[in-house]
XYZ file of C-alpha atoms in Angstrom:
652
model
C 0.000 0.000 0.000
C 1.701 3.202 -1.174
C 1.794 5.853 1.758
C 0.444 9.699 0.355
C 2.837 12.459 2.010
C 1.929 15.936 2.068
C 4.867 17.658 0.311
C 3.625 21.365 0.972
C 3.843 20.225 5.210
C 7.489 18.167 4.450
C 8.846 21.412 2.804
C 7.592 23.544 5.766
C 8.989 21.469 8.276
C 11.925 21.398 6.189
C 12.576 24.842 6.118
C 12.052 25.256 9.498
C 14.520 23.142 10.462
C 16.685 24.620 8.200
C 16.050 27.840 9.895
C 16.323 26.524 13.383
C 19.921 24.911 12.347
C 20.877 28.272 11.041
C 20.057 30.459 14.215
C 22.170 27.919 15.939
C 25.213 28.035 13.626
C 24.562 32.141 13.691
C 24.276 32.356 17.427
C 27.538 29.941 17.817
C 29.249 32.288 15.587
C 27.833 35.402 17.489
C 29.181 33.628 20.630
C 32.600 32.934 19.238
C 32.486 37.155 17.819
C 31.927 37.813 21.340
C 34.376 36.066 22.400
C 37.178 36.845 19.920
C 36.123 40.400 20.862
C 36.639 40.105 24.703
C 40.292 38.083 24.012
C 41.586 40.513 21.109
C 40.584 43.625 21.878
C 39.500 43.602 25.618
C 41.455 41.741 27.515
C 44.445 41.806 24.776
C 47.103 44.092 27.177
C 46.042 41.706 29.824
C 46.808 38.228 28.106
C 49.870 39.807 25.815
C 51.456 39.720 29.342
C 50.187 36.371 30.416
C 51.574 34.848 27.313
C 54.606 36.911 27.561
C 55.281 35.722 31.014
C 54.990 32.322 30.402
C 57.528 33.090 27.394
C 60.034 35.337 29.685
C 61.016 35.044 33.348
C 62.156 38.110 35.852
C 65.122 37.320 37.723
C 66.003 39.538 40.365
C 69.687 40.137 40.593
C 70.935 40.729 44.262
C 73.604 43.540 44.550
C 76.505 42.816 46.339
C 76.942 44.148 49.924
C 78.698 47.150 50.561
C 82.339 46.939 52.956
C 82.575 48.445 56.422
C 86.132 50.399 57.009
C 87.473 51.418 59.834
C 88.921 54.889 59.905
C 92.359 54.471 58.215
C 90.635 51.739 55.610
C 91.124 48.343 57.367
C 88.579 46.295 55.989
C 85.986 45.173 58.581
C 83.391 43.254 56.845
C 83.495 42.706 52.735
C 82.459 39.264 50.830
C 83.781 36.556 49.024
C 82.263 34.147 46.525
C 81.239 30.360 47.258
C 79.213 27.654 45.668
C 76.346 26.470 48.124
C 74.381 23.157 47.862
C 70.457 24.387 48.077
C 67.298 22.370 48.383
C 63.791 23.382 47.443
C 61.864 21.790 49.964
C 58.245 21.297 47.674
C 60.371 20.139 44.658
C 62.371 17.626 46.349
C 60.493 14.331 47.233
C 60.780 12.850 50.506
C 63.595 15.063 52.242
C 65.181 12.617 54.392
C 65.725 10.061 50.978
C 67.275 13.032 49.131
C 69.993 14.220 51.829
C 71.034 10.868 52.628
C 71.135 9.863 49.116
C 73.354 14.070 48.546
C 75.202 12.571 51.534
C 76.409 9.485 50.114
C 78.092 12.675 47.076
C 79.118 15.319 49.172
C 79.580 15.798 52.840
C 76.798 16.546 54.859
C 77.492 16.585 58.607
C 75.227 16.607 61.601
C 74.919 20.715 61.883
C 74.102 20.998 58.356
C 70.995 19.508 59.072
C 70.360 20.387 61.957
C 70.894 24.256 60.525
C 68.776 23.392 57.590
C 65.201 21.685 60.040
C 65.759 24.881 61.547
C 65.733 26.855 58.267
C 62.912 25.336 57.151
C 60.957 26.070 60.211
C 62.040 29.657 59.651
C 60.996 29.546 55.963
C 58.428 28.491 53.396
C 58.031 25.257 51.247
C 58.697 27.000 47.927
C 62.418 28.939 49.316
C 65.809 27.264 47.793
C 67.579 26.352 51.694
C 71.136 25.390 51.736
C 71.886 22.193 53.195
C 76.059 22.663 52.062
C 78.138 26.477 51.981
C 81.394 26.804 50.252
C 81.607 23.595 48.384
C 84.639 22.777 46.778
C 85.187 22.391 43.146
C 85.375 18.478 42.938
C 82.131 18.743 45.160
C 80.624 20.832 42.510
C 81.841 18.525 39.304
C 80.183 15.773 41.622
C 77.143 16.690 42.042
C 76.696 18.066 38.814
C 77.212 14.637 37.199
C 74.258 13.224 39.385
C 71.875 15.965 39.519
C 69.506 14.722 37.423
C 68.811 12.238 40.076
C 67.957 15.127 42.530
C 64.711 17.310 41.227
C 64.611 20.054 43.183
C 68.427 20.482 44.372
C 70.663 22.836 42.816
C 74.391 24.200 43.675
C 73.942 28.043 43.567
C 77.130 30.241 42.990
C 76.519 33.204 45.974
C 78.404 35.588 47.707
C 78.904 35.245 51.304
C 79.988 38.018 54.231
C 83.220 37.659 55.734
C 84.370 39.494 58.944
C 88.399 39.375 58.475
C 89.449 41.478 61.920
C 87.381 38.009 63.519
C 86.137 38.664 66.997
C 87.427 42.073 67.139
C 85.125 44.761 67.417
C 82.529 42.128 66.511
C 79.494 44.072 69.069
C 79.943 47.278 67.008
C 80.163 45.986 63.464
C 77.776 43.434 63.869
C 76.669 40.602 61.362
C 74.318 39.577 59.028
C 71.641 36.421 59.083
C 69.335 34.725 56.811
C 65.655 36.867 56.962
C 63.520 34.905 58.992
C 59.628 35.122 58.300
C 58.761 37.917 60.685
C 61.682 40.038 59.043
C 59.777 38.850 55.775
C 56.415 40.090 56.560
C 58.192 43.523 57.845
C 59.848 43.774 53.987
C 56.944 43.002 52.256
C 54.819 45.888 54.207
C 58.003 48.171 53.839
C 57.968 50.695 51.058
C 61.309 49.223 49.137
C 60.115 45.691 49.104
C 60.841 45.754 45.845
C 64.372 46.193 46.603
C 64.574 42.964 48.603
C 63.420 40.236 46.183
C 65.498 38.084 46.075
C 67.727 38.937 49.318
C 67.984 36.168 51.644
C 70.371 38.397 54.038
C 70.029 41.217 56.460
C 71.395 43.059 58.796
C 70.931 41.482 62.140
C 72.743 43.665 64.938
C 75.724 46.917 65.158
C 76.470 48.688 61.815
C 75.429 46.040 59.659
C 71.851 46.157 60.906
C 71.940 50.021 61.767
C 73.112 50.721 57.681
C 71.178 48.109 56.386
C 70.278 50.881 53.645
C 73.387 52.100 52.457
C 75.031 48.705 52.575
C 72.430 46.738 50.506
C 72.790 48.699 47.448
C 69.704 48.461 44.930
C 68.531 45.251 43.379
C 68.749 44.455 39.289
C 66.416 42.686 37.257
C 67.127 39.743 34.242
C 64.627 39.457 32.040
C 65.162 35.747 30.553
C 62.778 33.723 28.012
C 62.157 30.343 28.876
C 61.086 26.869 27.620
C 57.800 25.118 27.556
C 59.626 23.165 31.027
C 60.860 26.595 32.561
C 64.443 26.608 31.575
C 66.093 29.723 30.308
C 66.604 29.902 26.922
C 68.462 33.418 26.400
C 68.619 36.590 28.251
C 66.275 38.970 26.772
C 67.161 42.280 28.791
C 68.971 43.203 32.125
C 69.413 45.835 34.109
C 72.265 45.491 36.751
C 72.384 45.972 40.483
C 73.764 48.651 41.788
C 76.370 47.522 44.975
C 76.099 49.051 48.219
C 78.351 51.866 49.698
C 80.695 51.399 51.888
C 80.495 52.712 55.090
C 83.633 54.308 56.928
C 83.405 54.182 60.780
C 85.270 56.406 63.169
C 86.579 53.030 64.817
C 89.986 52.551 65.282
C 90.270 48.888 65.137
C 94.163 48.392 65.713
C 93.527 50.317 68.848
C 90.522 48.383 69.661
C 92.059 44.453 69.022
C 95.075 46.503 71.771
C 91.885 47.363 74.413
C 90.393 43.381 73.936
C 94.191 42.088 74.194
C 94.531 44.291 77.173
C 91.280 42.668 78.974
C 92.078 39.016 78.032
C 89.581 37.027 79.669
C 88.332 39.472 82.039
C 84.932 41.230 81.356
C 83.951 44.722 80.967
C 83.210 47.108 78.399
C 85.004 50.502 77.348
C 84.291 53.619 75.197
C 86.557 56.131 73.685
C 85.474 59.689 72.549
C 86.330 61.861 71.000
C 85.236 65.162 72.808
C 85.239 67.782 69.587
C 82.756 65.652 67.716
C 81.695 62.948 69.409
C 83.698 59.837 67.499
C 83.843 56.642 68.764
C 87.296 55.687 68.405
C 86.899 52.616 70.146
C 83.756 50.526 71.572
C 84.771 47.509 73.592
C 82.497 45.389 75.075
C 84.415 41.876 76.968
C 83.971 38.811 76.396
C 83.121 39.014 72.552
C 82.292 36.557 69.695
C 82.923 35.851 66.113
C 80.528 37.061 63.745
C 81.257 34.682 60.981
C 79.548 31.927 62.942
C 76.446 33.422 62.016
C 76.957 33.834 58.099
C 75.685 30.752 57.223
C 73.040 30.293 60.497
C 74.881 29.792 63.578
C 75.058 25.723 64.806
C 73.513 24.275 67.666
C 76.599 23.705 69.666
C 78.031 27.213 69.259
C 74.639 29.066 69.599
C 74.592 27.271 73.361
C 78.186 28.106 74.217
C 77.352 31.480 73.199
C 73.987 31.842 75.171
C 74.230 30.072 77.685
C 77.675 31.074 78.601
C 77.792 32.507 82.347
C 79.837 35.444 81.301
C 77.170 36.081 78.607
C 79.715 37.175 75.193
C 76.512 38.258 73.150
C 75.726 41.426 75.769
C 77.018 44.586 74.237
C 78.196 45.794 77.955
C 79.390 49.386 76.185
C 75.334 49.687 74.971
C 73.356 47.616 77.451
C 75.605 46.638 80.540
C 74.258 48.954 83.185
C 76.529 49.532 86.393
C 76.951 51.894 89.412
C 79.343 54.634 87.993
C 81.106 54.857 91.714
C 83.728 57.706 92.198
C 83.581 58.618 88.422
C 80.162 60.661 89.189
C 81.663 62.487 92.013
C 83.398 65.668 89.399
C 79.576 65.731 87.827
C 78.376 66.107 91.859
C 80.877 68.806 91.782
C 79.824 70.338 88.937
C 76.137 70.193 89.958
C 76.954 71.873 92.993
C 78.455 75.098 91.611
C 76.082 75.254 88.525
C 73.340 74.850 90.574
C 74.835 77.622 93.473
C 74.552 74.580 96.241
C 78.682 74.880 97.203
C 81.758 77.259 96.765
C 84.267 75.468 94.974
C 86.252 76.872 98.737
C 84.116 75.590 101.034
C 86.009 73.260 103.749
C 84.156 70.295 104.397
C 85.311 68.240 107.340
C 85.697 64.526 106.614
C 86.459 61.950 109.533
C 85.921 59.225 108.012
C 82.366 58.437 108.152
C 79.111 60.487 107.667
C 76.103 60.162 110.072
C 72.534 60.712 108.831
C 69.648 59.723 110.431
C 71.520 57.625 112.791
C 73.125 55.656 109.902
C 77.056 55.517 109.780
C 78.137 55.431 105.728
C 81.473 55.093 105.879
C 84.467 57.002 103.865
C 87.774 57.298 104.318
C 89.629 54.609 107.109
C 91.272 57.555 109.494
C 89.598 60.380 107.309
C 90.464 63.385 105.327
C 90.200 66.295 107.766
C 89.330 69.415 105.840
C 88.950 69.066 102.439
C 87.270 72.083 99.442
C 85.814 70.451 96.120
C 89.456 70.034 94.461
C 90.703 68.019 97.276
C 87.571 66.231 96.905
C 87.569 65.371 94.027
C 91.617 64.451 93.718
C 91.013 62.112 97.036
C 87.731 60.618 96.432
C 86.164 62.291 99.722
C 82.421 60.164 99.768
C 81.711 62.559 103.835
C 82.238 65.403 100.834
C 79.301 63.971 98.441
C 77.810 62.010 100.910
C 76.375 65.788 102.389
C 76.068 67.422 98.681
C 73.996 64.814 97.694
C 71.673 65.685 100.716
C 71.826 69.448 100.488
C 71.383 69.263 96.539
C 68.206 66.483 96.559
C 67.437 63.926 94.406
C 65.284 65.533 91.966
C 67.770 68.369 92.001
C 70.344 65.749 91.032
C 68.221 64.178 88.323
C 67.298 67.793 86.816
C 71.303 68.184 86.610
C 72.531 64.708 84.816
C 69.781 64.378 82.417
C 71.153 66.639 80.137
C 74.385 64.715 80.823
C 72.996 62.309 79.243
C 72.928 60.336 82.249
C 69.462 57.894 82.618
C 69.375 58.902 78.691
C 69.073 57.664 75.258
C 72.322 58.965 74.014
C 71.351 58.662 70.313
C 74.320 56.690 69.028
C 74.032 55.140 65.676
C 73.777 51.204 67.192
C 70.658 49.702 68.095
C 69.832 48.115 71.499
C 71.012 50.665 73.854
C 69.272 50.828 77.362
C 68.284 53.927 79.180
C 70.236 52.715 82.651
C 68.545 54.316 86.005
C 68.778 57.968 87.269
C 66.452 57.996 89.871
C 64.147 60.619 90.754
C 61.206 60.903 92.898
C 58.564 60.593 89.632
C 60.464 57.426 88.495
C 60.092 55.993 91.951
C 56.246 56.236 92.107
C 56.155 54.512 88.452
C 58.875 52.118 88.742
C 57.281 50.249 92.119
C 53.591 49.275 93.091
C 53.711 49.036 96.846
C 52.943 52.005 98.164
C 55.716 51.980 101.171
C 58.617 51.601 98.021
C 57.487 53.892 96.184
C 57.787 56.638 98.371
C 61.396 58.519 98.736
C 63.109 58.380 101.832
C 66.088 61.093 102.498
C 68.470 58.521 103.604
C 68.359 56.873 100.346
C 69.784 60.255 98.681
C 72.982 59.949 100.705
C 74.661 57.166 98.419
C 73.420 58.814 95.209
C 76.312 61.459 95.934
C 78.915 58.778 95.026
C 77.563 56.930 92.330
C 75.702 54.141 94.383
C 72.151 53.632 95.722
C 70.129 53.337 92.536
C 72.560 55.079 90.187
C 72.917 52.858 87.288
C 74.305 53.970 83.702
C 76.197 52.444 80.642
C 80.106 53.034 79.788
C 78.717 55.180 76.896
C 76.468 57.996 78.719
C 79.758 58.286 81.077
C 82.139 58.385 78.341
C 79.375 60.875 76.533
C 79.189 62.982 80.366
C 82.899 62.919 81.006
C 83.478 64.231 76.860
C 81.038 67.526 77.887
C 82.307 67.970 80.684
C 86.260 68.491 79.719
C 84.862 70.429 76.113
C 83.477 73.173 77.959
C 79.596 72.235 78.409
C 78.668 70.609 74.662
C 77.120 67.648 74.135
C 77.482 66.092 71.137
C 76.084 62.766 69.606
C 78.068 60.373 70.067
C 78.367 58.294 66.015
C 80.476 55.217 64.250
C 79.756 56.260 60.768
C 81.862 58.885 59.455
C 81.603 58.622 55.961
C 80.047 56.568 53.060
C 81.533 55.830 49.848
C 79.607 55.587 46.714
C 80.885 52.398 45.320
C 80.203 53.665 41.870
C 81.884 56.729 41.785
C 84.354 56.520 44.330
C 83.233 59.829 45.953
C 83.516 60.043 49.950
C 80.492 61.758 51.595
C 80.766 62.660 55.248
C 77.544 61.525 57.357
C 76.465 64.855 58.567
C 75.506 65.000 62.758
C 73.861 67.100 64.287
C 75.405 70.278 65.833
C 76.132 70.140 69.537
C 74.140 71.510 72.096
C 75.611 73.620 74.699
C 74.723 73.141 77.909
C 75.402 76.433 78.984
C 78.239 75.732 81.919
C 80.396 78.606 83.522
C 83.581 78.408 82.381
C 85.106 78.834 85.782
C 83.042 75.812 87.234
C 84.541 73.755 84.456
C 87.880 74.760 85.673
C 87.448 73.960 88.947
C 86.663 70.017 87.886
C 88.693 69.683 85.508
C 91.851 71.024 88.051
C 90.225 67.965 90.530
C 90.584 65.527 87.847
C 94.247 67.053 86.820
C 95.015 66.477 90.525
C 93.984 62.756 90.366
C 96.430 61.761 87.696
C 99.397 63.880 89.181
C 98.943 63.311 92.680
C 95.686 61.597 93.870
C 94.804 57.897 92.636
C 95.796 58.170 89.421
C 99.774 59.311 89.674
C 101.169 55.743 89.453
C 99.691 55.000 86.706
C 100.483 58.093 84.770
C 103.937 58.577 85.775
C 106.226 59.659 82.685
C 103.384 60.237 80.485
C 104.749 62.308 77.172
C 101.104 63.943 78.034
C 98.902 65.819 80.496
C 95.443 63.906 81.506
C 92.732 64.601 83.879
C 90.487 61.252 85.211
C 88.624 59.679 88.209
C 89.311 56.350 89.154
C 85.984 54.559 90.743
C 85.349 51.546 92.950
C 81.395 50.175 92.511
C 79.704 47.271 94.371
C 78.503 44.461 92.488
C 76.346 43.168 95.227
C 74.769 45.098 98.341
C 76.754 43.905 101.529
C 74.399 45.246 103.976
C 75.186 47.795 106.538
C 78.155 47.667 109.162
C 79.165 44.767 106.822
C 83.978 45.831 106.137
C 84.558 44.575 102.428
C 86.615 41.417 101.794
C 87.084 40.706 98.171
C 89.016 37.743 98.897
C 86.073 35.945 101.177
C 83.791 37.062 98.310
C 82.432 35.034 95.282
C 84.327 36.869 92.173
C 80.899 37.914 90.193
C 79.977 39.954 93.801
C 83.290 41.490 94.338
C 83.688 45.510 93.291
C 83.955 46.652 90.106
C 86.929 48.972 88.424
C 85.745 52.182 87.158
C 87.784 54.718 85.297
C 87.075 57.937 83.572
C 90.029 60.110 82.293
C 90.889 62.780 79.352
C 93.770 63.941 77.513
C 95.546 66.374 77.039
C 95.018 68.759 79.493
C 95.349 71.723 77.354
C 92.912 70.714 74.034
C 91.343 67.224 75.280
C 91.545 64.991 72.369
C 90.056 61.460 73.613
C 87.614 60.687 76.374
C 88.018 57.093 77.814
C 85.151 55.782 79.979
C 85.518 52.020 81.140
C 84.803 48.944 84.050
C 86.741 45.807 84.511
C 84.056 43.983 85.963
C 84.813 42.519 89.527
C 88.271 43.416 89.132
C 88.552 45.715 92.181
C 90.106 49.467 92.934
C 89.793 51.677 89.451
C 93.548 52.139 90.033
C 94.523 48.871 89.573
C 92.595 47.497 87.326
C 90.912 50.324 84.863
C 92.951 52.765 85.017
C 96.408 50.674 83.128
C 94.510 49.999 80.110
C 93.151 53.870 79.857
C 96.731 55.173 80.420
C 97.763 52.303 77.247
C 94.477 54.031 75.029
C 96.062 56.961 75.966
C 100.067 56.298 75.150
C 98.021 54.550 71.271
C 96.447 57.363 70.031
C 98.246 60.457 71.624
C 101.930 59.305 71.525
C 101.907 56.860 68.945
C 103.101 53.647 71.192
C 101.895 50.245 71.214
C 102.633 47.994 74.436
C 105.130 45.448 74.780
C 103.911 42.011 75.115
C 104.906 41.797 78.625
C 102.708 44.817 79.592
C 99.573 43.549 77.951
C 100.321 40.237 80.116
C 101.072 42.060 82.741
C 97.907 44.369 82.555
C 95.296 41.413 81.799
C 96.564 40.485 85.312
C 95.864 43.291 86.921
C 99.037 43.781 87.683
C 100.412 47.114 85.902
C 101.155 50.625 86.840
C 102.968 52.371 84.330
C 104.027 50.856 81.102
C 106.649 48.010 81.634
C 108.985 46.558 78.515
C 109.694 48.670 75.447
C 106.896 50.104 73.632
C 106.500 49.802 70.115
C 105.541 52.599 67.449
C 102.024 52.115 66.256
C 103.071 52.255 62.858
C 105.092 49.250 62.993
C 102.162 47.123 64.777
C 100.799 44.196 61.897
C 97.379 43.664 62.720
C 96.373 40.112 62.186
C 93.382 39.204 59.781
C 91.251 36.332 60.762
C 91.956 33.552 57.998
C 89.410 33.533 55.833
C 86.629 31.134 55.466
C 87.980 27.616 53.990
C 85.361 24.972 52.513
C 84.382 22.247 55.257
């Protein structure tokens, strides 16, 4: 049976289909218009650079660090080149198969990994760690013949700091470490982040962390293409770091490695000044350390001697040891006293030996002083004298005096971590304790603050920085360790200007009067052993501090005392007389009378940088010991003095 179709409904439907099919294939197209649109003209800037960056690579280039100098040139810190075996933690596998299986190629010792679980811990998945540092050449040719069995381990050519003076001066010059991640987060939120890609080392303490700036220099860029897998292909463009500057310091360092020789094993810090401009020739702080243990991240084993260590080599005593000055405050009493109109410079005090207040006995003097006026004083260490100034003046009186000192003070110097130290007043009282009995003042504790005890306490810089105003005639300067920089690419030598000085407004004729105390001292008070046959006039105060209260009534025996609670040496001292040049300020902890201990090594700073003479090595022996007056042996020009340079850094 032969079906009839309807031909005029099949060619409708037809059609329609047709039609349907077409809107499809038009919409489709519209779609792929549309989208053509969006991806060419759009979003082309956008995706250029996509595609671009999958085609090229930015490589930050990392300048090199910029030297520290001393002031005649000696190099203090500089770099030198090394290859270093790194690991990318999220590239590597399973860590502990791929260092044992790098172990069984190159030597990898206990501290390396113990240096590298802690850099990890410090850092994130994705950073290249080192696991190896200055790997030798048949290392390198070893490794390179295996390392396609290690994905994600690569030797890295970098360059790493070296500190050639060693130990020396190592609290003031500082070092550098690896940035850890709280450093990290502080770069990233810092305006010259930019500048820091790629920098895996900062400044961590002293110069090297206070002219982080300067010595960083300003990061390059390489601008490499790359292959489908992500290797470099050719460099497309480049522009190159700029290395840091160099930063000159007003250091001394030949006559600093003499002041740490002089101390040997004893500890204590010293400062010298210079009083024009406020210089620091020399900042000693005893026992030190060696900065180059921290290059590469400090080991377990050292990091604990270092710490832990009793006699604590990490403290910068010169910045953050606070101690009792002792005698050395009693010329600033002195001072105080005529400023403020409190005592004639004539006025006879009697001194017996002891000074009663409030039916306390403080003692001075065994067999006393008789009558003594403020030069006597001063050139015989009379405490009955500054026992009763310190009562007639008052404590607040006191602490309106010395704060401009710089005593209790901030000094300003260009090193981070210094403390403030304690000058006690009646306001700091009432906010330092909670109990309402302490915090009140009681006159009887005002007596000791005449001679530099009671709560007194103050670092070897704001003495050194009191005793350099003092002997300039009344201006206090800021005390610095940059002097200069020096553009590394033109060579040119900028000075770091200070700020000016600010006079503190001191009678000439009071100065005179305590600076002819402290002239007495070296010529004919506690000081005239030491100084006999200097080429040199000098002025100083020698100074004798407890350690440890003893409690009252209680005669000193250093020899049935404990050596961390016996006294400590003080001594303060300028020369010359006529146009003072240097400032020493320094403490030989537990070491005893200033005269015995403190005051040899200031007379040797002295004989360095005024006259040109080095000590014998039988005088530095001899004055380690504690047993030196004036210089013994045959001193040695300066000039002639080699100073030793740390060897430098060997692979392991």
């Amino acid at each position: 049976m032969t079906e009839l179709r309807n031909s005029e409904l099949d060619a409708s439907r037809f059609r329609l289909r047709v039609l349907a099919l077409a809107l499809v294939v038009l919409l489709a197209f519209g779609l792929l218009v549309s989208r053509l649109w969006v991806l060419q003209i759009e979003r082309h800037e956008d995706l250029a650079d996509q595609a671009e960056s999958n085609r090229t690579a930015v490589v930050p280039i990392v300048p090199n660090r910029g030297q520290i100098l001393d002031r005649n040139g000696v190099v203090l810190a500089t770099n030198y080149s090394a290859y270093t075996l790194e690991i990318t933690p999220s590239k590597a596998g399973v860590l502990e198969d791929t260092i044992e299986a790098l172990g069984e190629i190159i030597d990898i010792h206990a501290r390396d990994k113990r240096r590298f679980k802690r850099l990890m811990e410090e850092s994130r998945s994705f950073d290249s760690l080192p696991i190896r540092t200055r790997l030798t050449d048949a290392e390198v040719a070893r490794f390179a013949a295996q390392r396609w069995r290690f994905p994600g381990v690569d030797i890295k050519a970098r360059l790493f700091r070296t500190y050639p003076q060693g130990e020396v001066g190592s609290h003031a010059i500082g070092y550098i470490g690896r940035i850890n991640q709280k450093e990290k987060e502080r770069i990233e939120d810092a305006e010259d982040a930019a500048n820091y890609r790629g920098t895996e080392y900062i400044g961590k303490l002293g110069v090297e962390q206070s002219y982080e700036v300067q010595l960083h220099g300003t990061t390059g860029v390489e601008l490499l293409e790359t292959s489908a897998g992500g290797r470099a292909v050719r460099k497309l463009s480049s522009r190159a770091a700029t290395p840091g500057d160099s930063i000159m310091l007003s250091l001394d360092i030949k006559l600093q490695k003499m002041v740490e020789d002089l101390y040997g094993e004893r500890r204590g810090a010293l400062v010298a000044i210079d009083p024009r401009n406020g210089e620091i020739l020399a900042l000693v702080s005893k026992p030190t350390f060696d900065p180059n243990l921290f290059v590469d991240g400090i080991d377990q084993e050292n990091w604990q001697a270092l710490n832990e260590s009793i006699n604590k080599p990490l403290l910068n005593r010169a910045l953050r040891g606070t101690y009792p000055p002792g005698s050395t405050y009693k010329p600033f009493m002195a001072l105080a006293a005529l400023q403020l109109g409190k005592r004639a410079a004539s006025t006879v005090i009697n001194d017996p030996g002891y000074y009663n207040f409030g039916g306390r006995m403080f003692r001075s003097h065994e067999g006393g002083l008789g009558g003594v006026d403020m030069v006597r004083a001063i050139q015989f260490s009379s405490n009955t004298y500054f026992y009763s100034l310190g009562v007639e003046m008052g404590v607040d009186a006191i602490h309106d005096f010395m704060a401009p000192l710089g005593f209790g003070q901030i000094t300003g110097i260009d090193l981070g971590g210094e403390l403030r130290g304690v000058l006690p007043s009646t306001e700091w009282k009432r906010k330092t304790y909670k109990r309402p009995e302490l915090r009140r003042w009681y006159p009887g504790e005002t007596v000791s603050l005449g001679i530099g005890q009671g709560y007194n306490n103050f670092t070897m810089l704001q003495l050194a920085l009191a005793e350099a105003t003092l002997v300039n005639g009344g201006t206090r300067y800021r005390p610095h360790l940059a002097k200069a920089v020096r553009d590394i690419v033109s060579g040119a030598v900028a000075p770091l200007e200070q700020p000016p000085g600010v006079d503190l407004g001191y009678a000439a004729k009071n100065i005179d009067v305590v600076r002819k105390g402290l002239v007495a001292v070296n010529e004919a008070g506690t000081g005239r052993r030491v100084f006999a046959g200097a080429p040199y006039t000098s002025g100083g105060k020698t100074g004798t501090a407890q350690a440890v209260s003893l409690g009252q009534n209680v005669k000193y025996n250093a020899r049935a005392l404990e050596e961390h609670k016996r006294d400590h040496s003080l001594f303060a001292a300028f020369a010359p007389v006529e146009d003072p040049q240097i400032v020493v300020a320094l403490i030989v902890e537990n070491a005893g009378f200033g005269a015995a201990s403190a005051a040899p090594i200031a007379r040797r700073v002295f004989d360095y940088w005024l006259a040109g003479l080095y000590p014998s090595e039988e005088d530095i022996a001899a004055t380690r010991l504690g047993q030196s007056g004036p210089p013994i042996g045959k001193q040695r020009p300066v000039a002639e003095i080699e100073l030793p340079t740390a060897a430098s850094p060997k692979p392991w």
